[in-house]
mmCIF file of C-alpha atoms in Angstrom:
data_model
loop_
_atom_site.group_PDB
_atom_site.id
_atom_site.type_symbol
_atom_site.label_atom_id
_atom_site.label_comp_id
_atom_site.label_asym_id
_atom_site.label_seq_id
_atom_site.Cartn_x
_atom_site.Cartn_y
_atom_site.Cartn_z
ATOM 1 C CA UNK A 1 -35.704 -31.740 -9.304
ATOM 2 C CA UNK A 2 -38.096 -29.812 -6.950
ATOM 3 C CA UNK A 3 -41.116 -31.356 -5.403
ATOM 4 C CA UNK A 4 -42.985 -28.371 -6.610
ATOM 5 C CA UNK A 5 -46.013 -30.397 -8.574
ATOM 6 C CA UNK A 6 -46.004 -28.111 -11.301
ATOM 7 C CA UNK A 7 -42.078 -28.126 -12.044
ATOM 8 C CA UNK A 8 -42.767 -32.059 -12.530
ATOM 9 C CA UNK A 9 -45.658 -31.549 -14.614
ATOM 10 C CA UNK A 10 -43.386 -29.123 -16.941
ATOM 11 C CA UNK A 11 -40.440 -30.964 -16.843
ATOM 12 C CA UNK A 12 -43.225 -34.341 -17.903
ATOM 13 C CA UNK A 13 -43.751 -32.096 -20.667
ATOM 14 C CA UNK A 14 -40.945 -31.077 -22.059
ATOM 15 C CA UNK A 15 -39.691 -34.972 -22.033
ATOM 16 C CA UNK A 16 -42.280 -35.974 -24.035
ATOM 17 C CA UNK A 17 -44.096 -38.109 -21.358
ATOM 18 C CA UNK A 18 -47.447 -39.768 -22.811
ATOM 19 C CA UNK A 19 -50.734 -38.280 -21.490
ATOM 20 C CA UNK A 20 -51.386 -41.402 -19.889
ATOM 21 C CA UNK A 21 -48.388 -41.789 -18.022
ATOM 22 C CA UNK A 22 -48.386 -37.842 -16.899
ATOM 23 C CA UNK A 23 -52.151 -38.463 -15.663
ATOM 24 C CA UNK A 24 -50.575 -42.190 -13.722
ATOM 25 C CA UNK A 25 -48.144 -40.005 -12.111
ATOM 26 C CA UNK A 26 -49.949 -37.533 -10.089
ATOM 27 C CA UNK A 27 -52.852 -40.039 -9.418
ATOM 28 C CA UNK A 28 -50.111 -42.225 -8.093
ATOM 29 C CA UNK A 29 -48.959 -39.609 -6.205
ATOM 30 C CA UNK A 30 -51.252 -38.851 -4.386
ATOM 31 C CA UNK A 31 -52.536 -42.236 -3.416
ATOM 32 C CA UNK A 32 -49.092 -42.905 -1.801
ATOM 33 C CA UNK A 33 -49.486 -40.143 -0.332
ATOM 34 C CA UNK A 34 -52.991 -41.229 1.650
ATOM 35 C CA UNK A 35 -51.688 -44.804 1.954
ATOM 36 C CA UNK A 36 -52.354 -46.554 5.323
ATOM 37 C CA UNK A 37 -48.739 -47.962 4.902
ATOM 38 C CA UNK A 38 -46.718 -45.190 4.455
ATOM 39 C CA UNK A 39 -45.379 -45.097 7.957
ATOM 40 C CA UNK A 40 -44.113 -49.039 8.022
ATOM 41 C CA UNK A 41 -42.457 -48.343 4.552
ATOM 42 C CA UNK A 42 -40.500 -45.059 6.403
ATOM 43 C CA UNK A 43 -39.822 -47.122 9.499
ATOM 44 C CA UNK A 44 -38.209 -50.216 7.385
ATOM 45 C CA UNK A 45 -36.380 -48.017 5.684
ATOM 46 C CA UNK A 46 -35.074 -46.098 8.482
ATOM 47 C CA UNK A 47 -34.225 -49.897 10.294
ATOM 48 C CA UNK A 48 -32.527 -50.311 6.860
ATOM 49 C CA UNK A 49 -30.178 -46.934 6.941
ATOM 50 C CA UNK A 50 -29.197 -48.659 10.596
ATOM 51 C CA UNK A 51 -28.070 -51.789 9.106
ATOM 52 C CA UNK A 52 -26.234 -50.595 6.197
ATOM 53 C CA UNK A 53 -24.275 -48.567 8.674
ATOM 54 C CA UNK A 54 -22.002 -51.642 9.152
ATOM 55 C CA UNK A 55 -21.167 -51.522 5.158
ATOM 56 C CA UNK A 56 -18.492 -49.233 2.936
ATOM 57 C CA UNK A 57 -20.557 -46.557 1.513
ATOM 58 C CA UNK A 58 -19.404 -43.402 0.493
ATOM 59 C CA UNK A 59 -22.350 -42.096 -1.563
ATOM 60 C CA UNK A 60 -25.380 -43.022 -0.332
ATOM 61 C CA UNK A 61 -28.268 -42.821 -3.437
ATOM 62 C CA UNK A 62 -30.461 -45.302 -2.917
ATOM 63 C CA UNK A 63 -31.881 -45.610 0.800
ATOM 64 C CA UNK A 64 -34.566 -42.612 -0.145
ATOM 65 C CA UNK A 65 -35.880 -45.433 -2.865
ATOM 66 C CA UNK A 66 -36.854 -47.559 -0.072
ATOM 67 C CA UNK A 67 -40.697 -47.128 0.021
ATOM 68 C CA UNK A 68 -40.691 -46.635 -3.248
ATOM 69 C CA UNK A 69 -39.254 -50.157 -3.996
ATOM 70 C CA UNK A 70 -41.636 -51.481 -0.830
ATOM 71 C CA UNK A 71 -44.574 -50.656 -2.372
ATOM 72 C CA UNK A 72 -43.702 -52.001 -5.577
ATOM 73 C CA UNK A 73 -43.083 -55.388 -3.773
ATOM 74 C CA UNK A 74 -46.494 -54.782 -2.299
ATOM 75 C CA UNK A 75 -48.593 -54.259 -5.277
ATOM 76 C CA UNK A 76 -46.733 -57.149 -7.674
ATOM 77 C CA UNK A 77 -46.877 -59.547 -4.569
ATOM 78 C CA UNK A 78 -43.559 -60.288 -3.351
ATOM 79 C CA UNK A 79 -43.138 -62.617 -1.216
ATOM 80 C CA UNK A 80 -40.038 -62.892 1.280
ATOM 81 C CA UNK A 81 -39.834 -66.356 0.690
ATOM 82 C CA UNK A 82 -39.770 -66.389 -3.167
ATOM 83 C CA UNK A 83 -36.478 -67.261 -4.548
ATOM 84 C CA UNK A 84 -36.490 -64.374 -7.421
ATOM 85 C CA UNK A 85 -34.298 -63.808 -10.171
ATOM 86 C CA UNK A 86 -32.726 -60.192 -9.807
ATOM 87 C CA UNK A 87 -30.477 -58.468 -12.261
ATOM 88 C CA UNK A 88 -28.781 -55.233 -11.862
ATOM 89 C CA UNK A 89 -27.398 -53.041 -14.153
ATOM 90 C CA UNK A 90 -24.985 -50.227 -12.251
ATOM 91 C CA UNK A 91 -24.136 -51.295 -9.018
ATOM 92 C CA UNK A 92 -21.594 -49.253 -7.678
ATOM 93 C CA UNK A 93 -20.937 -50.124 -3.893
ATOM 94 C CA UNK A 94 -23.796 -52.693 -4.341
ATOM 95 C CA UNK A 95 -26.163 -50.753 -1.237
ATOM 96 C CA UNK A 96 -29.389 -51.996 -3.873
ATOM 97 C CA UNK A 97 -27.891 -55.103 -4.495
ATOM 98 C CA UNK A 98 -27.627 -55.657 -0.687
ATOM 99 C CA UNK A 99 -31.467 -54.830 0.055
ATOM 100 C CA UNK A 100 -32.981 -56.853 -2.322
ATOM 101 C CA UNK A 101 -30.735 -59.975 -0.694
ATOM 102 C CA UNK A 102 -31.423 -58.831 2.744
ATOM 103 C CA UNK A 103 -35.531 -58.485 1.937
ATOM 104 C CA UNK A 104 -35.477 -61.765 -0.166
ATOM 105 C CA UNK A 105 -33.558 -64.341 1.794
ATOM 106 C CA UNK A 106 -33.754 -66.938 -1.613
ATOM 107 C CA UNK A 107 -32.995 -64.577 -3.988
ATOM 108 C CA UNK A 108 -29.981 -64.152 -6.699
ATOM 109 C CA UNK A 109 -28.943 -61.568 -7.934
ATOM 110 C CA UNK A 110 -26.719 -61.032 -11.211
ATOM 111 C CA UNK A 111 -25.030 -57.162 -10.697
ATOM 112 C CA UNK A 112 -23.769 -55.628 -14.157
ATOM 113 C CA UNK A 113 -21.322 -52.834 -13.837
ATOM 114 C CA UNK A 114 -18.282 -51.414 -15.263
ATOM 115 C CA UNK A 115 -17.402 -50.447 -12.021
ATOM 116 C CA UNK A 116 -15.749 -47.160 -13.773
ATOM 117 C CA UNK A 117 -18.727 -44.630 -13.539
ATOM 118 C CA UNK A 118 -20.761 -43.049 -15.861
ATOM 119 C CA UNK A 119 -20.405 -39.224 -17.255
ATOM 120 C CA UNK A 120 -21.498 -37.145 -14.124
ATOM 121 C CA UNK A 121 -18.963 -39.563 -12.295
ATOM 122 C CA UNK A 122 -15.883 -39.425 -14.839
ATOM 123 C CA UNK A 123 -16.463 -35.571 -14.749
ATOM 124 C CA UNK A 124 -15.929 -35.802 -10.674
ATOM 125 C CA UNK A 125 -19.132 -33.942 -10.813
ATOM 126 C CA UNK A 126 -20.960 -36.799 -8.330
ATOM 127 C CA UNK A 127 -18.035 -38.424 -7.045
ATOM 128 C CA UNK A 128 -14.612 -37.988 -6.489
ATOM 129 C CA UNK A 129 -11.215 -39.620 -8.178
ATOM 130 C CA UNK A 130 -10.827 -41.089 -4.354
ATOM 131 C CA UNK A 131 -14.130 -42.924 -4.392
ATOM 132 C CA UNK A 132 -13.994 -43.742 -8.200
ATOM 133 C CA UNK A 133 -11.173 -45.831 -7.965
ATOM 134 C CA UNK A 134 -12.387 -47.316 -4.793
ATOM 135 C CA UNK A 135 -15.839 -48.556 -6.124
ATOM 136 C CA UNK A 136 -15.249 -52.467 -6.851
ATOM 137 C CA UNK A 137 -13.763 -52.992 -3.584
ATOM 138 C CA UNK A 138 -16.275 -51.891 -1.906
ATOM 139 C CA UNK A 139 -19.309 -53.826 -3.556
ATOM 140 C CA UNK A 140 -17.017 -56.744 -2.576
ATOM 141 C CA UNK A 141 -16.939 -56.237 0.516
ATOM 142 C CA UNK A 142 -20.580 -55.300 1.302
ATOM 143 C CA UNK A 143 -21.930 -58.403 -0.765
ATOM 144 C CA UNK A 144 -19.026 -60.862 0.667
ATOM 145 C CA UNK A 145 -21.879 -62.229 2.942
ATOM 146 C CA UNK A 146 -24.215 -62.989 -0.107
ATOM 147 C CA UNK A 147 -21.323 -64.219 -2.598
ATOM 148 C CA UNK A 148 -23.171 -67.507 -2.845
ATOM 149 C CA UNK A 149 -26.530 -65.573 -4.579
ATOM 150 C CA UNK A 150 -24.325 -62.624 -6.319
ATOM 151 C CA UNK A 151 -23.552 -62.853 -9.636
ATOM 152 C CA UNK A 152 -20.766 -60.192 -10.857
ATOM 153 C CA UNK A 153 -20.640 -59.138 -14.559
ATOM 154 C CA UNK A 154 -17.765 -56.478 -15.021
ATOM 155 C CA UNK A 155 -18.533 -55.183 -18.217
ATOM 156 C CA UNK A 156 -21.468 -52.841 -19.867
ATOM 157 C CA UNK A 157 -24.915 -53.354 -19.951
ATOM 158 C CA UNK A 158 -24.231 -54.214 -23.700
ATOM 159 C CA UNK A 159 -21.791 -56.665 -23.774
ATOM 160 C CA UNK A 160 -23.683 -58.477 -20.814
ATOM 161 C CA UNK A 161 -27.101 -58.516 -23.397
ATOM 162 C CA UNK A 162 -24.859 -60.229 -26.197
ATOM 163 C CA UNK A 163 -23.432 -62.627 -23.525
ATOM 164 C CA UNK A 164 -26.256 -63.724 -21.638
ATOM 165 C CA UNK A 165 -28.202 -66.750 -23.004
ATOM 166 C CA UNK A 166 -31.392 -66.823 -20.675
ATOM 167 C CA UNK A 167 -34.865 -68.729 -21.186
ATOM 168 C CA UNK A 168 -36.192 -68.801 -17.571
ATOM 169 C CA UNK A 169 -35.875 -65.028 -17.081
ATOM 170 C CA UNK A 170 -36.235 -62.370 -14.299
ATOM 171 C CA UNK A 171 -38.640 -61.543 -11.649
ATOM 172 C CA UNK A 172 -37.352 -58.168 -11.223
ATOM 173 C CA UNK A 173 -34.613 -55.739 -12.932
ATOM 174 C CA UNK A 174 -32.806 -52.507 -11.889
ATOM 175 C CA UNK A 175 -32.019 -50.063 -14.603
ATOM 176 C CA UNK A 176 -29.433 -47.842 -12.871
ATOM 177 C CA UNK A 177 -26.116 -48.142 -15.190
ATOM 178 C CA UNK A 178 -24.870 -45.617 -17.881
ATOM 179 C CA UNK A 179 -28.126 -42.477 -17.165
ATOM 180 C CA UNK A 180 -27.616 -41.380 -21.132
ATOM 181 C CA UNK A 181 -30.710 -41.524 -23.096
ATOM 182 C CA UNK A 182 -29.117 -43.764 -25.872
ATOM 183 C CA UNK A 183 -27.978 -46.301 -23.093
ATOM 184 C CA UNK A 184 -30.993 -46.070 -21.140
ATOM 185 C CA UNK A 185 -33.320 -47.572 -23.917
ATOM 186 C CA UNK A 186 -30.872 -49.827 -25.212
ATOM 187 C CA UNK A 187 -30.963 -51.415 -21.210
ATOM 188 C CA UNK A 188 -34.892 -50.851 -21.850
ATOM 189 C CA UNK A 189 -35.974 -52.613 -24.132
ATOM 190 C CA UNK A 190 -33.217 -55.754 -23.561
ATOM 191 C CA UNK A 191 -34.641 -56.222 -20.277
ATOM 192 C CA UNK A 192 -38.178 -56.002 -20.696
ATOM 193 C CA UNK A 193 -37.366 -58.947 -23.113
ATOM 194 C CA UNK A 194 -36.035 -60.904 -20.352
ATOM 195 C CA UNK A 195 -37.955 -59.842 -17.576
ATOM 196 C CA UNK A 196 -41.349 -62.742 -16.554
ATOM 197 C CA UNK A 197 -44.834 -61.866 -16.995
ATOM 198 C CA UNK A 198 -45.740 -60.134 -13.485
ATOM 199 C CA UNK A 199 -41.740 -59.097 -13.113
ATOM 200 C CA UNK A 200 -40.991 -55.784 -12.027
ATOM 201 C CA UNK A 201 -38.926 -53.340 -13.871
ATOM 202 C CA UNK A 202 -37.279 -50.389 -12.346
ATOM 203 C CA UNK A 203 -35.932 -47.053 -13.551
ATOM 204 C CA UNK A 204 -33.540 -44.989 -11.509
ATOM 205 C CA UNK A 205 -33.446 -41.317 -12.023
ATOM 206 C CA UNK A 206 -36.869 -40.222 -13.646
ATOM 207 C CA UNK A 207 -36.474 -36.784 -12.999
ATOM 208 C CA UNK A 208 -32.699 -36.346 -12.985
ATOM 209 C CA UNK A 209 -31.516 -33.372 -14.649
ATOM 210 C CA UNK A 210 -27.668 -33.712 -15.666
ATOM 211 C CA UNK A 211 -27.328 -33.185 -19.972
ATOM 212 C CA UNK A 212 -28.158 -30.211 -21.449
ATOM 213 C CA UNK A 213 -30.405 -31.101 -23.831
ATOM 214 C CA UNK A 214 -33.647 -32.171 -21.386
ATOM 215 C CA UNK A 215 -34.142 -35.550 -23.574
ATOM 216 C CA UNK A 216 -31.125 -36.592 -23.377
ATOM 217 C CA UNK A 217 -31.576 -37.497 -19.727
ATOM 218 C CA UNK A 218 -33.284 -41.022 -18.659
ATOM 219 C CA UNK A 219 -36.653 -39.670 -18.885
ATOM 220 C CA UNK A 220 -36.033 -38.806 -22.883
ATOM 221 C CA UNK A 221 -35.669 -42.884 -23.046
ATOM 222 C CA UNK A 222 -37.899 -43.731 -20.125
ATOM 223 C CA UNK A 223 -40.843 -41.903 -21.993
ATOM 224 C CA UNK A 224 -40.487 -43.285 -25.486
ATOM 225 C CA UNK A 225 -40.095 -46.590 -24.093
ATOM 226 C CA UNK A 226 -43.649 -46.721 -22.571
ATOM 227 C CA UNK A 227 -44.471 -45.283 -25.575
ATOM 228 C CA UNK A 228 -43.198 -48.215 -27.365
ATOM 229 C CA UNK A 229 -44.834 -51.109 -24.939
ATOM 230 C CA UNK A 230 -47.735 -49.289 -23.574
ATOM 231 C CA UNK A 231 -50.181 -52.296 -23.835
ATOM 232 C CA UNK A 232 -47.307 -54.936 -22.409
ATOM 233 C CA UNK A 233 -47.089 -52.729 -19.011
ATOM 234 C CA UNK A 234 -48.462 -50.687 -16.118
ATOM 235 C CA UNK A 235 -46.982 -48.360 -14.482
ATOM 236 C CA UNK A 236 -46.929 -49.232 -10.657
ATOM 237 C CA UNK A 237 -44.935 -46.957 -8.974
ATOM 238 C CA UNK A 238 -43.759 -43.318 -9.933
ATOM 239 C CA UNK A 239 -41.776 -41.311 -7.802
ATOM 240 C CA UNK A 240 -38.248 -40.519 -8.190
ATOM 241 C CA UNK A 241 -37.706 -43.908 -9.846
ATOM 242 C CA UNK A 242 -40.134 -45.272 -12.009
ATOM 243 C CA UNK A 243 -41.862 -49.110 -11.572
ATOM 244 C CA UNK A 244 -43.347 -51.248 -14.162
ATOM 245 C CA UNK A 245 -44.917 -54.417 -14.287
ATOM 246 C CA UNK A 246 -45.261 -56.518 -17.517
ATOM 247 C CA UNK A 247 -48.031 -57.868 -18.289
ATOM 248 C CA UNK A 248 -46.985 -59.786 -21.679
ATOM 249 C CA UNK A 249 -45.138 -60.744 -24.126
ATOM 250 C CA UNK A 250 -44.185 -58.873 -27.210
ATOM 251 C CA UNK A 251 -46.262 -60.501 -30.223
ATOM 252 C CA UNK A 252 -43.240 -61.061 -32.513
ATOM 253 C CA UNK A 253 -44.080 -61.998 -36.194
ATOM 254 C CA UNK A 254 -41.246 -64.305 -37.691
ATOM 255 C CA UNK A 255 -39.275 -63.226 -41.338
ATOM 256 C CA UNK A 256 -38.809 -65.299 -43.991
ATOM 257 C CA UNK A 257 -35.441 -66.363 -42.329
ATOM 258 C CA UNK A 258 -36.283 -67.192 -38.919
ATOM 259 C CA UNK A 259 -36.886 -70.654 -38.153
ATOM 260 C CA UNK A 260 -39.317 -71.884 -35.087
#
């Protein structure tokens, strides 16, 4: 996706994005844009594309997130010494899942992946047969050092919702796995129920252009989920990736069969 303003504002268009959300995004941009901090975020992640030298990576698609994620941490108040409660969903050689436990020293993480690709990998069109089969022995590797605050779920997004029994929750969730509209608010909506008051929520690939049919991309799903929980969020961050923060709880209204 160009950086051209007005091929965003088209392409926020044609994906259905609420007014509100189109108006957050350029008012957002341009704040980040004039912040004061800008040049620490670029300089942490440039001490962080040095570090992650030392690990297995073969495709490199998160380290431009960096300030992205950094002012995110900023604005919810993130403390280094917080012991959060991460989940992932798509991994892949686990770069993400290795900067969150390299920022947060007490954190855990739980990473949720297949560790098979999605579509645009299957097709070979963003990764090679070579690297494909490769994948899950490399995310070993580069989280060996945090195996005692990794959790590893090999399986989909799905099948980890149906498993998981959780009442404490997450501080903060990564929505990177399958990037197919039908997935994408499927690992939406599950999360947001899970995720704590304050928690952070993060969408990969706002403006990533791979289907044919425009909403059939993440921002199809992204779009009608704020849609769906516009008064339970904010939108804090809105760049590549998309940041929310919750701000409550969904008001659900028991049936005649539901028990307290």
């Amino acid at each position: 996706m160009s950086r051209n303003p007005l091929r965003k504002l088209r392409f926020l268009i044609r994906t259905n994005a609420p007014i509100w959300a189109i108006t957050t995004y350029f008012c957002l941009h341009y704040r980040h844009r004039l912040s004061h901090k800008r040049g620490e975020f670029k300089k942490l992640q440039k001490d962080f594309r040095e570090k992650s030298k030392n690990l297995k990576i073969d495709n490199d698609w998160f380290t431009e997130n960096i300030p992205t994620w950094l002012r995110a941490f900023q604005e919810a108040q993130l403390d280094s010494d917080q012991a959060l409660k991460c989940l992932e969903i798509g991994s892949w050689q686990g770069l993400s899942a290795f900067f969150v436990l390299d920022v947060f020293p007490h954190a855990q993480i739980t990473c949720v992946d297949t560790w098979e690709g999605g579509d645009e990998h299957k097709s070979f069109n963003a990764s090679t047969p070579q690297i494909l089969g490769g994948i899950e022995m490399c995310f070993d590797l580069n989280l060996k050092q945090f195996s005692d605050r990794t959790k590893k779920y090999k399986g989909t997004s799905r099948s980890y919702f149906n498993d998981q029994i959780t009442s404490d929750g997450f501080d903060l969730i990564y929505v990177d796995g399958s990037h197919h509209c039908d997935d994408i608010m499927v690992d939406a909506v599950q999360s947001f129920e899970i995720l704590k008051v304050g928690g952070l929520l993060i969408f990969d690939d706002y403006f990533w252009e791979y289907y044919d049919n425009e909403i059939d991309n993440p921002a199809g799903a992204i779009n009608a989920f704020l849609r769906l929980k516009r008064h339970q969020l904010e939108i804090i961050c809105f760049d590549y990736q998309l940041i929310i923060r919750k701000l409550r709880r969904s008001m659900r209204i028991e049936g005649p069969h539901e028990t307290r």
